[in-house]
PDB file of C-alpha atoms in Angstrom:
ATOM      1  CA  MET A  78      77.529 160.932  72.737  1.00  0.00           C
ATOM      2  CA  HIS A  79      80.571 158.614  71.879  1.00  0.00           C
ATOM      3  CA  SER A  80      82.739 160.903  74.020  1.00  0.00           C
ATOM      4  CA  ALA A  81      80.756 159.686  77.052  1.00  0.00           C
ATOM      5  CA  ALA A  82      82.315 156.870  77.392  1.00  0.00           C
ATOM      6  CA  PHE A  83      85.720 158.346  77.188  1.00  0.00           C
ATOM      7  CA  VAL A  84      84.784 160.332  79.853  1.00  0.00           C
ATOM      8  CA  LEU A  85      83.280 157.561  82.161  1.00  0.00           C
ATOM      9  CA  THR A  86      85.702 155.182  81.865  1.00  0.00           C
ATOM     10  CA  ARG A  87      87.361 156.568  85.490  1.00  0.00           C
ATOM     11  CA  VAL A  88      84.830 156.367  88.095  1.00  0.00           C
ATOM     12  CA  LEU A  89      86.910 156.292  91.181  1.00  0.00           C
ATOM     13  CA  SER A  90      89.762 158.574  92.096  1.00  0.00           C
ATOM     14  CA  ASN A  91      92.403 157.733  93.897  1.00  0.00           C
ATOM     15  CA  LYS A  92      90.930 159.095  96.892  1.00  0.00           C
ATOM     16  CA  HIS A  93      88.130 157.000  96.785  1.00  0.00           C
ATOM     17  CA  ASP A  94      90.137 154.022  96.130  1.00  0.00           C
ATOM     18  CA  ALA A  95      92.071 155.054  99.099  1.00  0.00           C
ATOM     19  CA  LEU A  96      88.612 155.283 101.169  1.00  0.00           C
ATOM     20  CA  LEU A  97      86.987 152.017  99.666  1.00  0.00           C
ATOM     21  CA  ARG A  98      90.383 149.974 100.785  1.00  0.00           C
ATOM     22  CA  GLU A  99      90.121 151.783 103.969  1.00  0.00           C
ATOM     23  CA  GLU A 100      86.098 150.618 104.523  1.00  0.00           C
ATOM     24  CA  ARG A 101      86.583 147.467 103.304  1.00  0.00           C
ATOM     25  CA  SER A 102      89.674 146.792 106.227  1.00  0.00           C
ATOM     26  CA  LEU A 103      87.214 148.092 108.642  1.00  0.00           C
ATOM     27  CA  LEU A 104      84.210 146.033 107.971  1.00  0.00           C
ATOM     28  CA  MET A 105      86.717 142.797 107.848  1.00  0.00           C
ATOM     29  CA  ARG A 106      87.887 143.968 111.297  1.00  0.00           C
ATOM     30  CA  LEU A 107      84.267 144.082 112.804  1.00  0.00           C
ATOM     31  CA  ARG A 108      83.484 140.652 110.929  1.00  0.00           C
ATOM     32  CA  THR A 109      86.652 139.312 113.098  1.00  0.00           C
ATOM     33  CA  ALA A 110      84.903 140.854 115.946  1.00  0.00           C
ATOM     34  CA  LEU A 111      81.287 140.161 115.735  1.00  0.00           C
ATOM     35  CA  ALA A 112      82.629 135.839 115.271  1.00  0.00           C
ATOM     36  CA  ARG A 113      84.462 136.298 118.782  1.00  0.00           C
ATOM     37  CA  ILE A 114      81.287 137.688 120.424  1.00  0.00           C
ATOM     38  CA  ASP A 115      79.237 134.729 118.895  1.00  0.00           C
ATOM     39  CA  ALA A 116      77.144 137.305 116.845  1.00  0.00           C
ATOM     40  CA  SER A 117      73.718 135.932 115.277  1.00  0.00           C
ATOM     41  CA  ASP A 118      73.873 134.536 111.796  1.00  0.00           C
ATOM     42  CA  ASP A 119      71.528 137.301 110.459  1.00  0.00           C
ATOM     43  CA  GLN A 120      74.427 140.138 111.589  1.00  0.00           C
ATOM     44  CA  GLN A 121      77.192 138.002 110.015  1.00  0.00           C
ATOM     45  CA  GLN A 122      75.018 137.786 106.974  1.00  0.00           C
ATOM     46  CA  ALA A 123      74.414 141.080 106.878  1.00  0.00           C
ATOM     47  CA  LEU A 124      77.808 142.164 107.282  1.00  0.00           C
ATOM     48  CA  ASP A 125      78.857 140.084 104.850  1.00  0.00           C
ATOM     49  CA  GLN A 126      76.442 141.838 102.542  1.00  0.00           C
ATOM     50  CA  SER A 127      78.065 144.671 103.104  1.00  0.00           C
ATOM     51  CA  ILE A 128      81.615 143.452 102.110  1.00  0.00           C
ATOM     52  CA  ALA A 129      80.511 142.028  99.180  1.00  0.00           C
ATOM     53  CA  GLN A 130      78.577 145.127  97.740  1.00  0.00           C
ATOM     54  CA  LEU A 131      81.950 147.036  98.630  1.00  0.00           C
ATOM     55  CA  ASP A 132      83.611 144.677  95.688  1.00  0.00           C
ATOM     56  CA  GLU A 133      80.776 145.507  93.313  1.00  0.00           C
ATOM     57  CA  LEU A 134      81.214 147.636  90.380  1.00  0.00           C
ATOM     58  CA  PHE A 135      79.340 151.001  90.088  1.00  0.00           C
ATOM     59  CA  LEU A 136      76.017 150.173  89.360  1.00  0.00           C
ATOM     60  CA  LEU A 137      74.266 152.408  86.697  1.00  0.00           C
ATOM     61  CA  VAL A 138      70.249 151.774  86.304  1.00  0.00           C
ATOM     62  CA  VAL A 139      68.378 153.182  83.397  1.00  0.00           C
ATOM     63  CA  VAL A 140      64.571 153.269  83.362  1.00  0.00           C
ATOM     64  CA  GLY A 141      61.887 154.826  81.573  1.00  0.00           C
ATOM     65  CA  GLU A 142      59.222 154.125  78.781  1.00  0.00           C
ATOM     66  CA  PHE A 143      60.027 151.386  76.524  1.00  0.00           C
ATOM     67  CA  ASN A 144      59.691 154.235  73.525  1.00  0.00           C
ATOM     68  CA  ALA A 145      61.634 156.782  75.202  1.00  0.00           C
ATOM     69  CA  GLY A 146      64.956 155.544  73.554  1.00  0.00           C
ATOM     70  CA  LYS A 147      66.463 153.671  76.689  1.00  0.00           C
ATOM     71  CA  SER A 148      68.428 150.974  74.465  1.00  0.00           C
ATOM     72  CA  ALA A 149      69.635 153.822  71.828  1.00  0.00           C
ATOM     73  CA  PHE A 150      70.573 155.733  74.509  1.00  0.00           C
ATOM     74  CA  ILE A 151      72.985 152.746  76.442  1.00  0.00           C
ATOM     75  CA  ASN A 152      74.150 151.761  72.841  1.00  0.00           C
ATOM     76  CA  ALA A 153      75.430 155.352  72.110  1.00  0.00           C
ATOM     77  CA  LEU A 154      77.097 155.767  75.853  1.00  0.00           C
ATOM     78  CA  ILE A 155      79.024 152.787  75.452  1.00  0.00           C
ATOM     79  CA  GLY A 156      79.833 153.341  71.537  1.00  0.00           C
ATOM     80  CA  GLN A 157      78.899 149.846  70.616  1.00  0.00           C
ATOM     81  CA  PRO A 158      74.996 148.420  69.082  1.00  0.00           C
ATOM     82  CA  LEU A 159      74.991 145.801  71.873  1.00  0.00           C
ATOM     83  CA  MET A 160      70.976 146.638  73.322  1.00  0.00           C
ATOM     84  CA  LYS A 161      68.553 145.943  70.473  1.00  0.00           C
ATOM     85  CA  GLU A 162      66.861 148.956  69.395  1.00  0.00           C
ATOM     86  CA  GLY A 163      63.364 149.156  67.858  1.00  0.00           C
ATOM     87  CA  VAL A 164      59.552 150.645  68.089  1.00  0.00           C
ATOM     88  CA  THR A 165      57.984 147.951  69.946  1.00  0.00           C
ATOM     89  CA  PRO A 166      58.883 146.702  73.276  1.00  0.00           C
ATOM     90  CA  THR A 167      62.313 145.161  72.421  1.00  0.00           C
ATOM     91  CA  THR A 168      63.492 145.157  76.526  1.00  0.00           C
ATOM     92  CA  ALA A 169      61.048 142.525  77.610  1.00  0.00           C
ATOM     93  CA  VAL A 170      63.649 141.709  80.098  1.00  0.00           C
ATOM     94  CA  ILE A 171      65.938 142.803  82.556  1.00  0.00           C
ATOM     95  CA  THR A 172      69.349 143.342  80.861  1.00  0.00           C
ATOM     96  CA  VAL A 173      73.114 143.691  82.452  1.00  0.00           C
ATOM     97  CA  LEU A 174      75.859 144.825  80.470  1.00  0.00           C
ATOM     98  CA  GLU A 175      78.914 143.687  82.343  1.00  0.00           C
ATOM     99  CA  HIS A 176      82.806 143.378  81.110  1.00  0.00           C
ATOM    100  CA  GLY A 177      84.080 140.061  79.371  1.00  0.00           C
ATOM    101  CA  ASP A 178      87.081 139.407  77.463  1.00  0.00           C
ATOM    102  CA  GLN A 179      84.413 137.736  74.823  1.00  0.00           C
ATOM    103  CA  PRO A 180      81.111 138.787  73.844  1.00  0.00           C
ATOM    104  CA  GLU A 181      78.728 136.699  75.483  1.00  0.00           C
ATOM    105  CA  GLN A 182      74.968 136.271  76.315  1.00  0.00           C
ATOM    106  CA  THR A 183      74.103 134.276  79.365  1.00  0.00           C
ATOM    107  CA  VAL A 184      70.360 134.032  80.660  1.00  0.00           C
ATOM    108  CA  ARG A 185      70.884 134.053  84.697  1.00  0.00           C
ATOM    109  CA  GLN A 186      67.208 133.663  85.775  1.00  0.00           C
ATOM    110  CA  ALA A 187      63.929 133.944  84.385  1.00  0.00           C
ATOM    111  CA  ASN A 188      63.567 137.849  83.137  1.00  0.00           C
ATOM    112  CA  LEU A 189      67.362 138.380  83.514  1.00  0.00           C
ATOM    113  CA  LEU A 190      69.945 138.591  80.304  1.00  0.00           C
ATOM    114  CA  VAL A 191      73.382 139.063  81.414  1.00  0.00           C
ATOM    115  CA  ILE A 192      75.292 140.579  78.301  1.00  0.00           C
ATOM    116  CA  LYS A 193      79.098 140.604  78.300  1.00  0.00           C
ATOM    117  CA  ALA A 194      81.391 142.620  75.821  1.00  0.00           C
ATOM    118  CA  PRO A 195      84.967 143.746  75.775  1.00  0.00           C
ATOM    119  CA  ILE A 196      84.053 146.962  76.702  1.00  0.00           C
ATOM    120  CA  ASP A 197      86.711 149.391  78.582  1.00  0.00           C
ATOM    121  CA  LEU A 198      83.915 151.393  80.237  1.00  0.00           C
ATOM    122  CA  LEU A 199      82.033 148.140  81.523  1.00  0.00           C
ATOM    123  CA  ARG A 200      85.489 147.296  83.646  1.00  0.00           C
ATOM    124  CA  GLU A 201      84.220 150.011  86.267  1.00  0.00           C
ATOM    125  CA  ILE A 202      80.486 150.298  85.505  1.00  0.00           C
ATOM    126  CA  ARG A 203      77.531 147.646  85.246  1.00  0.00           C
ATOM    127  CA  ILE A 204      74.618 148.885  83.225  1.00  0.00           C
ATOM    128  CA  VAL A 205      71.312 147.666  84.034  1.00  0.00           C
ATOM    129  CA  ASP A 206      68.671 148.260  81.225  1.00  0.00           C
ATOM    130  CA  THR A 207      64.900 147.492  82.815  1.00  0.00           C
ATOM    131  CA  PRO A 208      61.779 146.678  80.676  1.00  0.00           C
ATOM    132  CA  GLY A 209      59.580 149.883  80.069  1.00  0.00           C
ATOM    133  CA  THR A 210      57.907 151.606  82.497  1.00  0.00           C
ATOM    134  CA  ASN A 211      54.758 151.236  80.396  1.00  0.00           C
ATOM    135  CA  ALA A 212      55.362 147.791  79.749  1.00  0.00           C
ATOM    136  CA  ILE A 213      56.473 146.152  82.950  1.00  0.00           C
ATOM    137  CA  ILE A 214      54.757 143.236  84.557  1.00  0.00           C
ATOM    138  CA  ARG A 215      54.634 142.310  87.812  1.00  0.00           C
ATOM    139  CA  GLU A 216      57.961 139.361  87.640  1.00  0.00           C
ATOM    140  CA  HIS A 217      60.045 143.218  85.893  1.00  0.00           C
ATOM    141  CA  GLU A 218      58.782 144.925  88.520  1.00  0.00           C
ATOM    142  CA  ALA A 219      60.058 143.006  91.500  1.00  0.00           C
ATOM    143  CA  MET A 220      63.200 142.491  89.993  1.00  0.00           C
ATOM    144  CA  THR A 221      63.398 146.537  88.488  1.00  0.00           C
ATOM    145  CA  ALA A 222      62.565 146.943  92.773  1.00  0.00           C
ATOM    146  CA  GLU A 223      65.950 144.626  93.575  1.00  0.00           C
ATOM    147  CA  PHE A 224      68.391 146.244  91.261  1.00  0.00           C
ATOM    148  CA  ILE A 225      67.524 150.354  92.190  1.00  0.00           C
ATOM    149  CA  PRO A 226      67.940 149.951  95.575  1.00  0.00           C
ATOM    150  CA  ARG A 227      71.293 148.855  94.885  1.00  0.00           C
ATOM    151  CA  SER A 228      72.240 151.299  92.583  1.00  0.00           C
ATOM    152  CA  ASP A 229      74.889 154.122  92.655  1.00  0.00           C
ATOM    153  CA  LEU A 230      73.049 156.646  89.953  1.00  0.00           C
ATOM    154  CA  VAL A 231      69.640 156.037  88.304  1.00  0.00           C
ATOM    155  CA  PHE A 232      69.174 157.124  84.355  1.00  0.00           C
ATOM    156  CA  PHE A 233      65.766 158.305  84.022  1.00  0.00           C
ATOM    157  CA  VAL A 234      65.209 158.159  80.349  1.00  0.00           C
ATOM    158  CA  THR A 235      62.110 160.563  78.891  1.00  0.00           C
ATOM    159  CA  SER A 236      61.118 161.460  75.183  1.00  0.00           C
ATOM    160  CA  ALA A 237      61.305 164.780  74.506  1.00  0.00           C
ATOM    161  CA  ASP A 238      58.155 164.327  72.407  1.00  0.00           C
ATOM    162  CA  ARG A 239      56.018 163.294  75.555  1.00  0.00           C
ATOM    163  CA  PRO A 240      58.240 163.909  78.617  1.00  0.00           C
ATOM    164  CA  PHE A 241      57.027 162.567  81.969  1.00  0.00           C
ATOM    165  CA  THR A 242      53.979 160.587  80.619  1.00  0.00           C
ATOM    166  CA  GLU A 243      51.602 158.917  83.587  1.00  0.00           C
ATOM    167  CA  THR A 244      53.441 155.439  84.002  1.00  0.00           C
ATOM    168  CA  GLU A 245      57.145 157.580  84.234  1.00  0.00           C
ATOM    169  CA  ARG A 246      55.484 159.796  87.197  1.00  0.00           C
ATOM    170  CA  GLY A 247      54.235 156.430  88.970  1.00  0.00           C
ATOM    171  CA  PHE A 248      57.622 155.053  88.834  1.00  0.00           C
ATOM    172  CA  MET A 249      59.427 158.080  89.612  1.00  0.00           C
ATOM    173  CA  GLU A 250      57.455 158.094  92.973  1.00  0.00           C
ATOM    174  CA  GLN A 251      58.386 154.599  93.922  1.00  0.00           C
ATOM    175  CA  ILE A 252      61.766 155.935  93.256  1.00  0.00           C
ATOM    176  CA  ARG A 253      61.955 158.274  95.693  1.00  0.00           C
ATOM    177  CA  GLY A 254      60.868 155.859  98.277  1.00  0.00           C
ATOM    178  CA  TRP A 255      64.709 154.338  97.652  1.00  0.00           C
ATOM    179  CA  GLY A 256      66.451 157.289  98.037  1.00  0.00           C
ATOM    180  CA  LYS A 257      68.564 157.222  94.853  1.00  0.00           C
ATOM    181  CA  LYS A 258      70.618 160.039  92.862  1.00  0.00           C
ATOM    182  CA  ILE A 259      68.485 160.319  89.705  1.00  0.00           C
ATOM    183  CA  VAL A 260      69.666 162.029  86.409  1.00  0.00           C
ATOM    184  CA  VAL A 261      66.660 162.724  84.207  1.00  0.00           C
ATOM    185  CA  VAL A 262      67.819 162.354  80.635  1.00  0.00           C
ATOM    186  CA  VAL A 263      65.535 163.847  77.887  1.00  0.00           C
ATOM    187  CA  ASN A 264      66.478 161.611  74.920  1.00  0.00           C
ATOM    188  CA  LYS A 265      65.476 162.304  70.951  1.00  0.00           C
ATOM    189  CA  SER A 266      66.135 166.117  71.849  1.00  0.00           C
ATOM    190  CA  ASP A 267      67.036 166.154  67.711  1.00  0.00           C
ATOM    191  CA  ILE A 268      63.260 166.923  67.378  1.00  0.00           C
ATOM    192  CA  LEU A 269      63.229 170.079  69.134  1.00  0.00           C
ATOM    193  CA  GLU A 270      62.831 173.750  67.302  1.00  0.00           C
ATOM    194  CA  GLY A 271      65.590 175.506  69.021  1.00  0.00           C
ATOM    195  CA  ALA A 272      66.764 176.887  72.405  1.00  0.00           C
ATOM    196  CA  ALA A 273      62.826 178.105  73.156  1.00  0.00           C
ATOM    197  CA  GLN A 274      61.299 174.911  72.999  1.00  0.00           C
ATOM    198  CA  ILE A 275      64.263 172.929  74.840  1.00  0.00           C
ATOM    199  CA  SER A 276      63.895 175.711  77.646  1.00  0.00           C
ATOM    200  CA  GLU A 277      60.296 175.273  77.863  1.00  0.00           C
ATOM    201  CA  ILE A 278      60.311 171.141  78.002  1.00  0.00           C
ATOM    202  CA  ARG A 279      63.426 171.804  80.717  1.00  0.00           C
ATOM    203  CA  SER A 280      61.094 173.915  82.834  1.00  0.00           C
ATOM    204  CA  PHE A 281      58.162 171.406  82.457  1.00  0.00           C
ATOM    205  CA  VAL A 282      60.361 168.546  83.453  1.00  0.00           C
ATOM    206  CA  ALA A 283      62.009 170.568  86.481  1.00  0.00           C
ATOM    207  CA  GLU A 284      58.735 171.351  87.986  1.00  0.00           C
ATOM    208  CA  ASN A 285      57.537 167.950  87.570  1.00  0.00           C
ATOM    209  CA  ALA A 286      60.517 166.011  88.805  1.00  0.00           C
ATOM    210  CA  ARG A 287      60.616 168.405  91.742  1.00  0.00           C
ATOM    211  CA  SER A 288      57.214 167.900  92.668  1.00  0.00           C
ATOM    212  CA  LEU A 289      57.612 163.825  92.283  1.00  0.00           C
ATOM    213  CA  LEU A 290      61.019 163.470  94.100  1.00  0.00           C
ATOM    214  CA  GLY A 291      61.246 166.490  96.396  1.00  0.00           C
ATOM    215  CA  PHE A 292      64.137 167.853  94.899  1.00  0.00           C
ATOM    216  CA  GLU A 293      65.172 169.205  91.193  1.00  0.00           C
ATOM    217  CA  PRO A 294      67.769 166.447  89.543  1.00  0.00           C
ATOM    218  CA  GLU A 295      70.298 167.298  86.879  1.00  0.00           C
ATOM    219  CA  ILE A 296      68.630 167.165  83.407  1.00  0.00           C
ATOM    220  CA  PHE A 297      70.377 166.385  80.403  1.00  0.00           C
ATOM    221  CA  PHE A 298      68.835 166.729  76.852  1.00  0.00           C
ATOM    222  CA  VAL A 299      70.174 164.647  74.725  1.00  0.00           C
ATOM    223  CA  SER A 300      70.047 162.849  71.127  1.00  0.00           C
ATOM    224  CA  ALA A 301      71.106 159.043  71.080  1.00  0.00           C
ATOM    225  CA  LYS A 302      71.220 159.393  67.420  1.00  0.00           C
TER     226      LYS A 302
END
């Protein structure tokens, strides 16, 4: 898993960077045009929000049950133990990982913790760790629903020993309504006994994901250990 951080350090190619600059220029010209025709405040605010979102980093949101190993997976992905791990619901709040020159933790609002760290991967990607789908409260659900529609990619982490529980199914149905790009991560693959069992679980996950999402997402087997 440590090599993944190296692979992901560059999100946008030069071609995509040029496209982003072009889109930003077009939106700025549109904002000027709207000001000339005395557009409504709502229209101006919507456009300003679109321009601001262009400047946001790639947003990766991680969801799944609390004991599926989400925090361990994120730690393996970034190569450092920033997220607290355990057998109890350790992510009681939504946690946002951002780049910072010095390690820092800030509570920006109720149920939202921001952790900054000098990790190269976080220069281009913000990672959001959400509370477990089986331990989520109304406030968590509202904030999770705020991040997922803004996400560029959703990692849906499930556990190899009990993939696609009832709460995971319900949450994935919600994600379907947001129309986001989803990758299914089957964690704890080290407990599986050979290729036959992996193939069996892959088929089970693919079939359930297809029925819940309407398409078959990419599926990766990993061991965060």
